[in-house]
Every structure is written in structure tokens, then in C-alpha cells.
Tab-separated table of N, CA and C in Angstrom:
chain	number	residue	atom	x	y	z
A	1	MET	N	0.785	-1.226	-0.216
A	1	MET	CA	-0.166	-0.151	0.015
A	1	MET	C	0.716	1.490	0.026
A	2	ASP	N	0.494	1.999	-0.266
A	2	ASP	CA	1.271	3.717	-0.210
A	2	ASP	C	1.107	4.641	0.891
A	3	SER	N	2.353	4.668	1.075
A	3	SER	CA	2.713	5.003	2.515
A	3	SER	C	1.834	6.665	2.734
A	4	ILE	N	1.042	7.349	1.236
A	4	ILE	CA	0.171	8.256	1.724
A	4	ILE	C	-0.897	8.283	2.387
A	5	PHE	N	-1.618	6.766	1.863
A	5	PHE	CA	-2.162	6.659	1.626
A	5	PHE	C	-2.585	5.852	3.288
A	6	SER	N	-2.853	6.987	4.100
A	6	SER	CA	-2.600	6.497	5.915
A	6	SER	C	-3.608	5.814	6.611
A	7	PRO	N	-5.260	5.631	6.617
A	7	PRO	CA	-6.295	4.880	6.426
A	7	PRO	C	-5.656	3.231	6.958
A	8	VAL	N	-4.529	2.916	6.028
A	8	VAL	CA	-4.413	1.513	6.456
A	8	VAL	C	-3.406	1.500	6.868
A	9	GLN	N	-3.908	0.272	8.532
A	9	GLN	CA	-2.337	0.357	9.152
A	9	GLN	C	-1.701	-0.818	9.232
A	10	LYS	N	-2.365	-2.224	8.670
A	10	LYS	CA	-1.777	-3.079	8.483
A	10	LYS	C	-1.653	-3.992	7.340
A	11	VAL	N	-0.716	-5.140	6.290
A	11	VAL	CA	-1.195	-5.965	5.113
A	11	VAL	C	-0.456	-6.729	5.347
A	12	VAL	N	-1.297	-7.746	5.118
A	12	VAL	CA	-0.838	-8.778	4.716
A	12	VAL	C	-0.993	-10.066	3.741
A	13	PHE	N	-0.010	-10.173	3.257
A	13	PHE	CA	-0.299	-11.372	2.441
A	13	PHE	C	-0.234	-12.617	1.605
A	14	GLU	N	-0.555	-13.672	0.578
A	14	GLU	CA	0.273	-14.902	0.566
A	14	GLU	C	0.090	-15.455	-0.484
A	15	VAL	N	0.713	-16.168	-1.049
A	15	VAL	CA	0.463	-16.352	-2.659
A	15	VAL	C	0.325	-17.238	-2.228
A	16	SER	N	-0.848	-18.272	-2.467
A	16	SER	CA	-0.728	-19.263	-2.813
A	16	SER	C	-1.093	-20.309	-3.636
A	17	GLU	N	-0.172	-21.881	-4.348
A	17	GLU	CA	-1.083	-22.801	-5.296
A	17	GLU	C	-2.290	-22.772	-5.408
A	18	THR	N	-3.214	-22.837	-6.409
A	18	THR	CA	-4.265	-23.139	-6.621
A	18	THR	C	-4.423	-23.558	-7.585
A	19	ARG	N	-5.802	-24.058	-7.812
A	19	ARG	CA	-5.952	-25.079	-9.369
A	19	ARG	C	-7.581	-25.161	-9.873
A	20	VAL	N	-7.017	-24.802	-10.913
A	20	VAL	CA	-8.644	-24.513	-11.589
A	20	VAL	C	-9.063	-25.413	-12.979
A	21	ALA	N	-9.305	-26.158	-12.722
A	21	ALA	CA	-10.118	-28.049	-13.456
A	21	ALA	C	-8.818	-28.325	-13.608
A	22	GLN	N	-8.774	-28.195	-14.733
A	22	GLN	CA	-7.281	-29.577	-14.591
A	22	GLN	C	-6.241	-29.311	-14.829
A	23	ARG	N	-5.645	-27.996	-14.583
A	23	ARG	CA	-4.042	-27.312	-14.473
A	23	ARG	C	-4.543	-26.273	-12.792
A	24	SER	N	-2.886	-26.744	-12.514
A	24	SER	CA	-2.750	-26.343	-11.573
A	24	SER	C	-1.210	-25.585	-11.301
A	25	ASP	N	-1.435	-25.192	-12.665
A	25	ASP	CA	-0.329	-23.299	-12.654
A	25	ASP	C	-0.759	-21.900	-11.895
A	26	TYR	N	-1.668	-21.979	-11.378
A	26	TYR	CA	-2.382	-21.123	-10.903
A	26	TYR	C	-2.119	-20.548	-9.664
A	27	GLU	N	-2.064	-18.721	-8.776
A	27	GLU	CA	-1.970	-19.058	-7.788
A	27	GLU	C	-2.999	-18.128	-7.524
A	28	LYS	N	-2.821	-17.795	-6.222
A	28	LYS	CA	-4.352	-16.670	-5.422
A	28	LYS	C	-2.901	-16.349	-4.711
A	29	LEU	N	-4.148	-14.790	-4.573
A	29	LEU	CA	-3.713	-13.762	-4.156
A	29	LEU	C	-4.408	-13.831	-3.059
A	30	THR	N	-3.880	-13.832	-1.461
A	30	THR	CA	-4.761	-13.669	-0.648
A	30	THR	C	-3.935	-12.316	-0.010
A	31	LEU	N	-4.883	-10.828	1.076
A	31	LEU	CA	-4.389	-9.731	1.165
A	31	LEU	C	-5.666	-9.318	2.477
A	32	GLU	N	-4.491	-9.674	3.244
A	32	GLU	CA	-5.882	-9.373	4.520
A	32	GLU	C	-5.314	-7.992	5.282
A	33	VAL	N	-6.502	-7.171	4.977
A	33	VAL	CA	-6.109	-5.319	5.481
A	33	VAL	C	-6.656	-4.793	6.753
A	34	TRP	N	-5.856	-4.193	7.390
A	34	TRP	CA	-6.535	-3.673	8.428
A	34	TRP	C	-6.738	-1.984	8.641
A	35	THR	N	-7.680	-1.419	8.671
A	35	THR	CA	-8.011	-0.312	8.572
A	35	THR	C	-8.199	0.712	9.629
A	36	ASP	N	-7.587	2.477	9.812
A	36	ASP	CA	-8.449	3.222	11.223
A	36	ASP	C	-9.544	3.097	11.502
A	37	GLY	N	-10.601	2.401	9.973
A	37	GLY	CA	-12.038	2.528	10.476
A	37	GLY	C	-12.835	4.265	9.734
A	38	SER	N	-11.894	4.844	8.892
A	38	SER	CA	-12.290	5.696	8.050
A	38	SER	C	-12.562	5.597	6.740
A	39	VAL	N	-11.453	4.037	6.939
A	39	VAL	CA	-12.187	3.755	5.273
A	39	VAL	C	-12.272	1.735	5.837
A	40	SER	N	-13.391	1.105	4.409
A	40	SER	CA	-13.144	-0.318	5.102
A	40	SER	C	-12.257	-0.790	4.509
A	41	PRO	N	-11.918	-2.340	4.604
A	41	PRO	CA	-10.759	-2.746	3.849
A	41	PRO	C	-10.916	-2.438	2.259
A	42	ASP	N	-11.723	-3.127	2.252
A	42	ASP	CA	-12.451	-2.857	0.701
A	42	ASP	C	-12.248	-2.309	-0.435
A	43	ASP	N	-12.632	-0.559	-0.149
A	43	ASP	CA	-12.180	0.496	-0.142
A	43	ASP	C	-10.963	0.780	-0.357
A	44	ALA	N	-10.330	0.484	0.470
A	44	ALA	CA	-8.927	0.348	0.756
A	44	ALA	C	-7.838	0.120	-0.422
A	45	VAL	N	-8.511	-2.002	-0.601
A	45	VAL	CA	-7.613	-2.190	-1.946
A	45	VAL	C	-8.312	-1.403	-3.072
A	46	ALA	N	-9.725	-1.357	-3.037
A	46	ALA	CA	-9.912	-0.882	-4.354
A	46	ALA	C	-9.146	0.422	-5.166
A	47	GLN	N	-9.037	1.878	-3.955
A	47	GLN	CA	-8.675	2.888	-4.258
A	47	GLN	C	-7.065	2.353	-4.360
A	48	ALA	N	-5.829	1.212	-4.106
A	48	ALA	CA	-4.891	1.316	-4.151
A	48	ALA	C	-4.362	0.525	-5.476
A	49	ALA	N	-5.650	-0.013	-5.696
A	49	ALA	CA	-5.547	-0.959	-7.438
A	49	ALA	C	-5.931	0.127	-8.841
A	50	LYS	N	-6.321	1.068	-8.093
A	50	LYS	CA	-6.421	2.749	-9.255
A	50	LYS	C	-5.277	3.043	-9.262
A	51	ILE	N	-4.830	3.313	-8.141
A	51	ILE	CA	-3.472	4.143	-7.976
A	51	ILE	C	-2.537	3.516	-8.234
A	52	LEU	N	-2.806	1.699	-8.685
A	52	LEU	CA	-1.485	1.498	-9.361
A	52	LEU	C	-1.915	1.054	-10.950
A	53	LYS	N	-3.407	1.444	-11.174
A	53	LYS	CA	-3.716	0.760	-12.307
A	53	LYS	C	-3.021	2.584	-12.807
A	54	GLU	N	-3.447	3.561	-13.198
A	54	GLU	CA	-2.825	4.847	-13.315
A	54	GLU	C	-0.693	4.598	-13.434
A	55	HIS	N	-0.663	4.567	-12.871
A	55	HIS	CA	0.972	4.098	-12.292
A	55	HIS	C	1.425	3.534	-13.683
A	56	LEU	N	0.925	1.949	-14.210
A	56	LEU	CA	0.683	1.034	-14.986
A	56	LEU	C	0.299	1.787	-16.521
A	57	THR	N	-0.683	2.750	-16.929
A	57	THR	CA	-0.942	2.402	-18.088
A	57	THR	C	-0.339	3.466	-18.661
A	58	VAL	N	1.180	4.344	-17.860
A	58	VAL	CA	2.429	4.655	-18.978
A	58	VAL	C	2.927	3.569	-20.058
A	59	PHE	N	2.848	2.652	-19.189
A	59	PHE	CA	3.124	1.083	-20.006
A	59	PHE	C	2.636	0.418	-21.106
A	60	ILE	N	1.302	0.674	-20.701
A	60	ILE	CA	0.492	0.095	-21.618
A	60	ILE	C	0.427	0.566	-23.312
A	61	ASN	N	0.056	1.910	-22.596
A	61	ASN	CA	0.004	3.202	-23.591
A	61	ASN	C	1.134	2.788	-24.748
A	62	PHE	N	1.874	3.101	-23.765
A	62	PHE	CA	3.926	3.020	-24.627
A	62	PHE	C	3.766	1.868	-25.475
A	63	GLU	N	3.283	0.573	-24.994
A	63	GLU	CA	3.330	-0.306	-26.307
A	63	GLU	C	2.116	-0.195	-26.979
A	64	GLU	N	0.863	0.280	-26.868
A	64	GLU	CA	-0.239	0.486	-28.320
A	64	GLU	C	0.650	2.123	-29.284
A	65	GLU	N	1.825	2.398	-28.717
A	65	GLU	CA	2.261	3.161	-29.918
A	65	GLU	C	2.987	2.987	-30.584
A	66	LEU	N	3.596	1.674	-29.881
A	66	LEU	CA	4.920	0.771	-30.672
A	66	LEU	C	4.570	0.056	-31.618
A	67	GLU	N	3.158	-0.316	-31.021
A	67	GLU	CA	2.549	-1.309	-32.662
A	67	GLU	C	2.423	-0.369	-33.208
A	68	GLU	N	1.467	0.599	-33.360
A	68	GLU	CA	1.178	1.852	-34.325
A	68	GLU	C	2.025	2.530	-34.723
A	69	GLU	N	3.450	2.268	-34.731
A	69	GLU	CA	4.282	2.902	-35.737
A	69	GLU	C	4.938	1.656	-36.167
A	70	ASP	N	5.053	0.985	-35.822
A	70	ASP	CA	5.477	-0.100	-36.273
A	70	ASP	C	4.424	-0.483	-37.961
A	71	ASP	N	3.149	-0.382	-37.621
A	71	ASP	CA	2.312	-0.731	-38.343
A	71	ASP	C	2.008	0.219	-39.562
A	72	GLU	N	2.501	2.204	-38.939
A	72	GLU	CA	2.836	2.804	-40.157
A	72	GLU	C	3.714	2.198	-41.141
A	73	LEU	N	5.241	1.874	-39.730
A	73	LEU	CA	6.168	1.398	-41.163
A	73	LEU	C	6.300	0.456	-42.288
A	74	ASP	N	5.474	-0.504	-41.367
A	74	ASP	CA	4.935	-2.105	-42.431
A	74	ASP	C	3.589	-1.631	-44.034
A	75	GLU	N	2.612	-0.431	-43.451
A	75	GLU	CA	2.925	0.270	-44.880
A	75	GLU	C	3.327	0.673	-45.940
A	76	ALA	N	4.695	1.455	-44.865
A	76	ALA	CA	5.050	2.605	-46.093
A	76	ALA	C	6.218	1.589	-46.852
A	77	ASP	N	6.837	0.616	-45.911
A	77	ASP	CA	7.426	-0.989	-46.654
A	77	ASP	C	6.948	-1.427	-48.060
A	78	GLU	N	5.377	-1.291	-46.905
A	78	GLU	CA	5.046	-1.988	-48.519
A	78	GLU	C	4.673	-1.243	-49.714
A	79	LYS	N	4.154	-0.121	-49.515
A	79	LYS	CA	4.286	1.308	-50.599
A	79	LYS	C	5.327	1.014	-51.071
A	80	LEU	N	6.644	1.344	-50.480
A	80	LEU	CA	7.730	0.994	-51.554
A	80	LEU	C	7.867	0.280	-52.225
A	81	LYS	N	8.266	-1.000	-51.599
A	81	LYS	CA	8.101	-2.693	-52.451
A	81	LYS	C	7.267	-2.202	-53.666
A	82	ALA	N	5.678	-1.862	-53.241
A	82	ALA	CA	4.883	-1.763	-54.717
A	82	ALA	C	5.642	-1.092	-55.843
A	83	SER	N	5.966	0.393	-55.445
A	83	SER	CA	6.639	1.195	-56.164
A	83	SER	C	7.403	0.598	-57.145
A	84	LEU	N	8.482	0.135	-56.556
A	84	LEU	CA	9.077	-0.757	-56.998
A	84	LEU	C	9.574	-2.056	-58.280
A	85	SER	N	8.659	-2.096	-57.191
A	85	SER	CA	8.595	-3.325	-58.603
A	85	SER	C	7.789	-3.011	-59.552
A	86	LYS	N	7.171	-1.448	-59.792
A	86	LYS	CA	6.167	-1.955	-61.185
A	86	LYS	C	7.323	-1.412	-62.120
A	87	HIS	N	6.975	-1.406	-63.351
A	87	HIS	CA	7.436	-1.705	-64.728
A	87	HIS	C	8.344	0.632	-64.917
A	88	VAL	N	8.534	0.060	-65.116
A	88	VAL	CA	9.092	1.956	-65.698
A	88	VAL	C	8.172	2.725	-66.768
A	89	GLU	N	7.541	1.836	-67.576
A	89	GLU	CA	6.104	1.800	-68.532
A	89	GLU	C	5.375	2.388	-67.687
A	90	GLU	N	4.957	2.316	-66.576
A	90	GLU	CA	3.696	2.797	-65.805
A	90	GLU	C	4.041	4.026	-65.189
A	91	LEU	N	5.762	5.083	-65.291
A	91	LEU	CA	6.001	6.146	-65.363
A	91	LEU	C	5.265	7.203	-66.028
A	92	GLU	N	4.797	6.192	-67.250
A	92	GLU	CA	4.296	7.455	-68.549
A	92	GLU	C	5.112	8.253	-68.485
A	93	LEU	N	6.426	8.088	-69.081
A	93	LEU	CA	7.477	8.697	-69.446
A	93	LEU	C	6.962	9.212	-71.255
A	94	SER	N	8.226	10.125	-71.364
A	94	SER	CA	8.411	10.112	-72.930
A	94	SER	C	8.774	9.757	-73.990
A	95	VAL	N	9.385	9.061	-74.939
A	95	VAL	CA	9.592	7.857	-75.593
A	95	VAL	C	11.099	8.016	-75.369
A	96	ARG	N	11.421	9.422	-75.139
A	96	ARG	CA	12.918	9.474	-75.302
A	96	ARG	C	13.662	8.910	-74.255
A	97	SER	N	12.811	8.853	-72.821
A	97	SER	CA	13.433	8.181	-72.142
A	97	SER	C	13.144	7.463	-71.665
A	98	LEU	N	11.896	6.773	-71.853
A	98	LEU	CA	11.991	5.205	-72.093
A	98	LEU	C	12.762	4.077	-72.923
A	99	ASN	N	13.613	5.016	-74.295
A	99	ASN	CA	14.744	4.595	-75.049
A	99	ASN	C	15.656	4.482	-74.198
A	100	VAL	N	15.952	5.954	-73.274
A	100	VAL	CA	17.789	5.529	-72.564
A	100	VAL	C	17.218	4.492	-71.511
A	101	LEU	N	16.089	4.281	-70.543
A	101	LEU	CA	15.975	3.313	-70.072
A	101	LEU	C	15.785	2.057	-70.538
A	102	ARG	N	15.816	1.564	-71.729
A	102	ARG	CA	15.825	0.629	-72.899
A	102	ARG	C	17.798	0.123	-72.713
A	103	SER	N	18.041	1.409	-73.007
A	103	SER	CA	19.503	1.410	-73.406
A	103	SER	C	20.290	1.211	-72.557
A	104	LEU	N	19.396	0.917	-71.547
A	104	LEU	CA	20.743	0.568	-70.279
A	104	LEU	C	20.113	-0.618	-69.480
A	105	GLU	N	19.048	-1.159	-70.624
A	105	GLU	CA	18.310	-2.397	-70.190
A	105	GLU	C	17.444	-2.048	-68.619
A	106	ILE	N	17.079	-0.769	-67.996
A	106	ILE	CA	16.088	-1.149	-67.057
A	106	ILE	C	14.678	-1.093	-67.303
A	107	ASP	N	14.309	-2.214	-66.998
A	107	ASP	CA	12.762	-2.617	-66.638
A	107	ASP	C	11.893	-2.322	-65.680
A	108	PHE	N	12.145	-2.146	-63.934
A	108	PHE	CA	11.539	-2.074	-62.841
A	108	PHE	C	11.863	-0.872	-62.330
A	109	ILE	N	11.361	0.222	-61.625
A	109	ILE	CA	11.421	1.081	-61.298
A	109	ILE	C	12.930	1.172	-60.229
A	110	GLY	N	12.636	-0.114	-59.358
A	110	GLY	CA	13.721	-0.803	-58.467
A	110	GLY	C	15.206	-0.577	-59.217
A	111	ASP	N	14.795	-1.436	-60.145
A	111	ASP	CA	16.277	-0.973	-60.819
A	111	ASP	C	16.997	0.446	-61.732
A	112	LEU	N	15.948	1.370	-61.903
A	112	LEU	CA	15.763	2.775	-61.786
A	112	LEU	C	16.912	3.640	-60.445
A	113	VAL	N	16.017	3.232	-59.541
A	113	VAL	CA	16.750	4.062	-58.529
A	113	VAL	C	17.774	3.607	-57.851
A	114	LYS	N	18.397	2.176	-58.701
A	114	LYS	CA	19.565	1.946	-57.378
A	114	LYS	C	20.594	2.482	-58.585
A	115	ARG	N	20.560	2.795	-60.043
A	115	ARG	CA	21.696	3.357	-60.761
A	115	ARG	C	21.649	5.267	-59.969
A	116	SER	N	22.779	5.597	-60.767
A	116	SER	CA	23.484	7.257	-60.040
A	116	SER	C	23.144	8.256	-61.343
A	117	GLU	N	22.893	9.451	-60.875
A	117	GLU	CA	22.666	10.471	-62.266
A	117	GLU	C	23.976	9.912	-63.183
A	118	GLU	N	25.115	9.603	-63.023
A	118	GLU	CA	26.431	9.451	-63.702
A	118	GLU	C	26.090	8.644	-64.221
A	119	GLU	N	25.307	7.014	-63.795
A	119	GLU	CA	25.489	5.927	-64.939
A	119	GLU	C	24.055	6.370	-66.056
A	120	MET	N	23.443	7.181	-65.708
A	120	MET	CA	22.137	7.496	-66.300
A	120	MET	C	22.345	8.460	-67.687
A	121	SER	N	23.882	8.905	-67.302
A	121	SER	CA	24.169	9.957	-68.551
A	121	SER	C	25.615	9.279	-69.516
A	122	LYS	N	25.218	8.081	-69.636
A	122	LYS	CA	26.047	7.463	-70.029
A	122	LYS	C	25.917	6.544	-71.393
A	123	SER	N	24.288	6.868	-71.376
A	123	SER	CA	23.241	6.029	-72.265
A	123	SER	C	23.631	7.078	-73.684
A	124	LYS	N	23.108	6.349	-74.926
A	124	LYS	CA	23.483	7.285	-76.027
A	124	LYS	C	22.542	7.807	-76.544
A	125	HIS	N	21.377	7.751	-76.254
A	125	HIS	CA	20.009	8.702	-75.641
A	125	HIS	C	20.027	9.923	-74.582
A	126	TYR	N	20.677	9.652	-73.330
A	126	TYR	CA	20.799	10.578	-72.893
A	126	TYR	C	20.738	12.600	-72.852
A	127	SER	N	19.697	12.944	-72.451
A	127	SER	CA	19.878	14.409	-72.572
A	127	SER	C	19.552	14.558	-71.424
A	128	ASP	N	19.615	16.087	-69.949
A	128	ASP	CA	19.291	16.701	-69.471
A	128	ASP	C	17.770	16.540	-69.818
A	129	GLN	N	17.050	17.348	-70.347
A	129	GLN	CA	15.242	16.702	-70.521
A	129	GLN	C	15.326	15.261	-69.990
A	130	CYS	N	15.541	14.328	-70.496
A	130	CYS	CA	15.481	13.349	-69.968
A	130	CYS	C	15.714	13.206	-68.645
A	131	LEU	N	16.671	13.323	-68.067
A	131	LEU	CA	17.155	12.612	-66.264
A	131	LEU	C	16.283	13.880	-65.841
A	132	GLN	N	16.028	15.187	-66.052
A	132	GLN	CA	15.012	15.643	-65.282
A	132	GLN	C	13.824	14.992	-64.865
A	133	GLU	N	13.626	15.046	-66.193
A	133	GLU	CA	11.761	14.281	-66.437
A	133	GLU	C	11.705	13.246	-65.144
A	134	LEU	N	12.717	11.916	-65.312
A	134	LEU	CA	12.922	11.312	-64.900
A	134	LEU	C	12.891	11.332	-63.244
A	135	LYS	N	13.558	12.608	-62.724
A	135	LYS	CA	13.389	12.836	-61.369
A	135	LYS	C	12.666	13.037	-60.813
A	136	VAL	N	11.908	14.135	-61.608
A	136	VAL	CA	9.810	14.581	-61.320
A	136	VAL	C	9.423	13.233	-61.092
A	137	LYS	N	9.503	12.905	-61.969
A	137	LYS	CA	8.745	10.960	-61.930
A	137	LYS	C	9.096	9.822	-60.831
A	138	LEU	N	10.280	9.742	-60.567
A	138	LEU	CA	10.742	9.252	-59.522
A	138	LEU	C	10.531	9.925	-58.000
A	139	SER	N	10.094	11.571	-57.573
A	139	SER	CA	9.615	12.000	-57.059
A	139	SER	C	8.432	11.734	-56.106
A	140	THR	N	7.591	11.995	-57.115
A	140	THR	CA	6.178	11.541	-57.283
A	140	THR	C	6.182	10.713	-56.527
A	141	LEU	N	6.978	9.487	-56.730
A	141	LEU	CA	6.765	8.707	-55.504
A	141	LEU	C	7.439	8.101	-54.570
A	142	GLY	N	8.042	9.396	-54.274
A	142	GLY	CA	9.656	9.515	-52.417
A	142	GLY	C	10.811	8.802	-52.700
A	143	LEU	N	10.847	8.620	-54.310
A	143	LEU	CA	12.066	7.994	-54.678
A	143	LEU	C	13.287	8.731	-55.318
A	144	SER	N	14.509	8.097	-55.268
A	144	SER	CA	15.738	9.462	-56.030
A	144	SER	C	16.818	8.618	-56.576
A	145	PHE	N	17.073	8.753	-57.260
A	145	PHE	CA	18.410	7.834	-58.066
A	145	PHE	C	19.079	7.755	-56.942
A	146	GLY	N	20.187	6.693	-56.592
A	146	GLY	CA	20.606	6.022	-55.804
A	146	GLY	C	20.709	5.571	-54.865
A	147	MET	N	19.613	5.175	-54.750
A	147	MET	CA	19.153	3.994	-53.631
A	147	MET	C	19.492	2.941	-53.601
A	148	ARG	N	20.207	2.661	-52.281
A	148	ARG	CA	20.535	1.491	-51.611
A	148	ARG	C	19.976	0.784	-51.558
A	149	ASP	N	19.157	1.125	-50.048
A	149	ASP	CA	18.908	0.242	-49.193
A	149	ASP	C	17.426	0.272	-48.635
A	150	PHE	N	16.765	-0.974	-49.610
A	150	PHE	CA	15.442	-1.186	-49.397
A	150	PHE	C	15.385	-2.630	-49.537
């Protein structure tokens, strides 16, 4: 019991093994509570349980927040994987930009983002305009050139 919760004079507890149906791996908690009479023992235990619950909700809410963050990360990962597995033709690029990608044997967006801008300039169909178009299309998906860790 809490030392500030002064109506409680004495508490004795006992933990004993108990059996429920065929299972004997349960434990029973027995509390004996003496008070000064201003509060009943039942009310004292109820108040103590309420205080304990308030203190433990910090841990309960912490776990829920972590689960929500994990769910958000999973959704972001799924969205990223879906974008990377799309064919480059789904980017609705100009013919010239598609020719650049074909000459470099880039079929999927995942292959494209692994490349650097320098690698892209090695194509015979390369132009700054094509590179700019590719950068804009990738940025709409939250992607960029030179991505390695995904």
C-alpha cells in the first residue's frame, strides 16, 4: 500500500498455488487489510488498485504507440515495395526517356533508383531533359536516384 494512504494500518499477503479445473499452474493472492475505520478494507484495496492502474497505464500506452508505429512502417514498406516492383512504362515517360532506360536495360523502377545520375548519362539517348523528367517522376513516388538500402 502507498505510505500516503494513511488509513491503512497493516497489510498481510499470501501467495498460494491453486488449481482451476485440470490446471494446477495458477496462483492465488490473499490480502488481509486492517484500517483505522475511516475507510473499509475493500475501499482501501480498490483505491490502491486504482492508483496502481494509473501508474501502469504509462507502460500500456507505450506498447500501443510502438505497435501503431510498426503498423505505419509496415504500410510504408509495402508502398515502397509496390512502387519499386512497377515496370518503368507505368511512369508514363516520354519516348526518349523510355529509350534511355531500354538502352541501359532498366525494366523496373527498383532497377532505376539503384542507378546514379552519372550512370544514366552513359546512355547514347541521354539528355538533361530526360534526366529531369525521370527525377520528377521518381520524386512523385518519394524515390530518387542512388537508392541502395530498400
